[in-house]
Amino acid sequence: MQSQGDNAGAGAGGFEVDGRALALRRALAATMRDLLAPD
């Protein structure tokens, strides 16, 4: 079982990973939009 301190550290590090995943998902969504609705 992890201590509260370990969880706090994982949460802080996880936020950065979530931000990168969100940016990647946003880029992927924009790409899909371009593929599905070409000009």
GROMACS .gro file of C-alpha atoms in nm:
model
   39
    1MET     CA    1   0.000   0.000   0.000
    2GLN     CA    2   0.133   0.344  -0.089
    3SER     CA    3   0.166   0.633   0.153
    4GLN     CA    4  -0.018   0.962   0.104
    5GLY     CA    5   0.311   1.129   0.007
    6ASP     CA    6   0.366   0.886  -0.280
    7ASN     CA    7   0.016   0.950  -0.410
    8ALA     CA    8   0.071   1.326  -0.402
    9GLY     CA    9   0.392   1.288  -0.603
   10ALA     CA   10   0.223   1.062  -0.858
   11GLY     CA   11  -0.060   1.312  -0.893
   12ALA     CA   12   0.178   1.599  -0.965
   13GLY     CA   13   0.368   1.395  -1.224
   14GLY     CA   14   0.046   1.258  -1.371
   15PHE     CA   15  -0.082   1.608  -1.445
   16GLU     CA   16   0.204   1.669  -1.689
   17VAL     CA   17   0.134   1.337  -1.863
   18ASP     CA   18  -0.238   1.420  -1.884
   19GLY     CA   19  -0.156   1.755  -2.043
   20ARG     CA   20   0.054   1.587  -2.311
   21ALA     CA   21  -0.216   1.325  -2.373
   22LEU     CA   22  -0.476   1.601  -2.402
   23ALA     CA   23  -0.266   1.791  -2.657
   24LEU     CA   24  -0.209   1.469  -2.852
   25ARG     CA   25  -0.581   1.387  -2.849
   26ARG     CA   26  -0.662   1.741  -2.964
   27ALA     CA   27  -0.416   1.711  -3.254
   28LEU     CA   28  -0.560   1.372  -3.348
   29ALA     CA   29  -0.915   1.510  -3.343
   30ALA     CA   30  -0.811   1.797  -3.572
   31THR     CA   31  -0.646   1.551  -3.811
   32MET     CA   32  -0.955   1.329  -3.820
   33ARG     CA   33  -1.172   1.634  -3.886
   34ASP     CA   34  -0.953   1.726  -4.185
   35LEU     CA   35  -0.965   1.369  -4.319
   36LEU     CA   36  -1.342   1.337  -4.284
   37ALA     CA   37  -1.420   1.685  -4.420
   38PRO     CA   38  -1.160   1.774  -4.685
   39ASP     CA   39  -1.179   2.122  -4.836
   0.00000   0.00000   0.00000
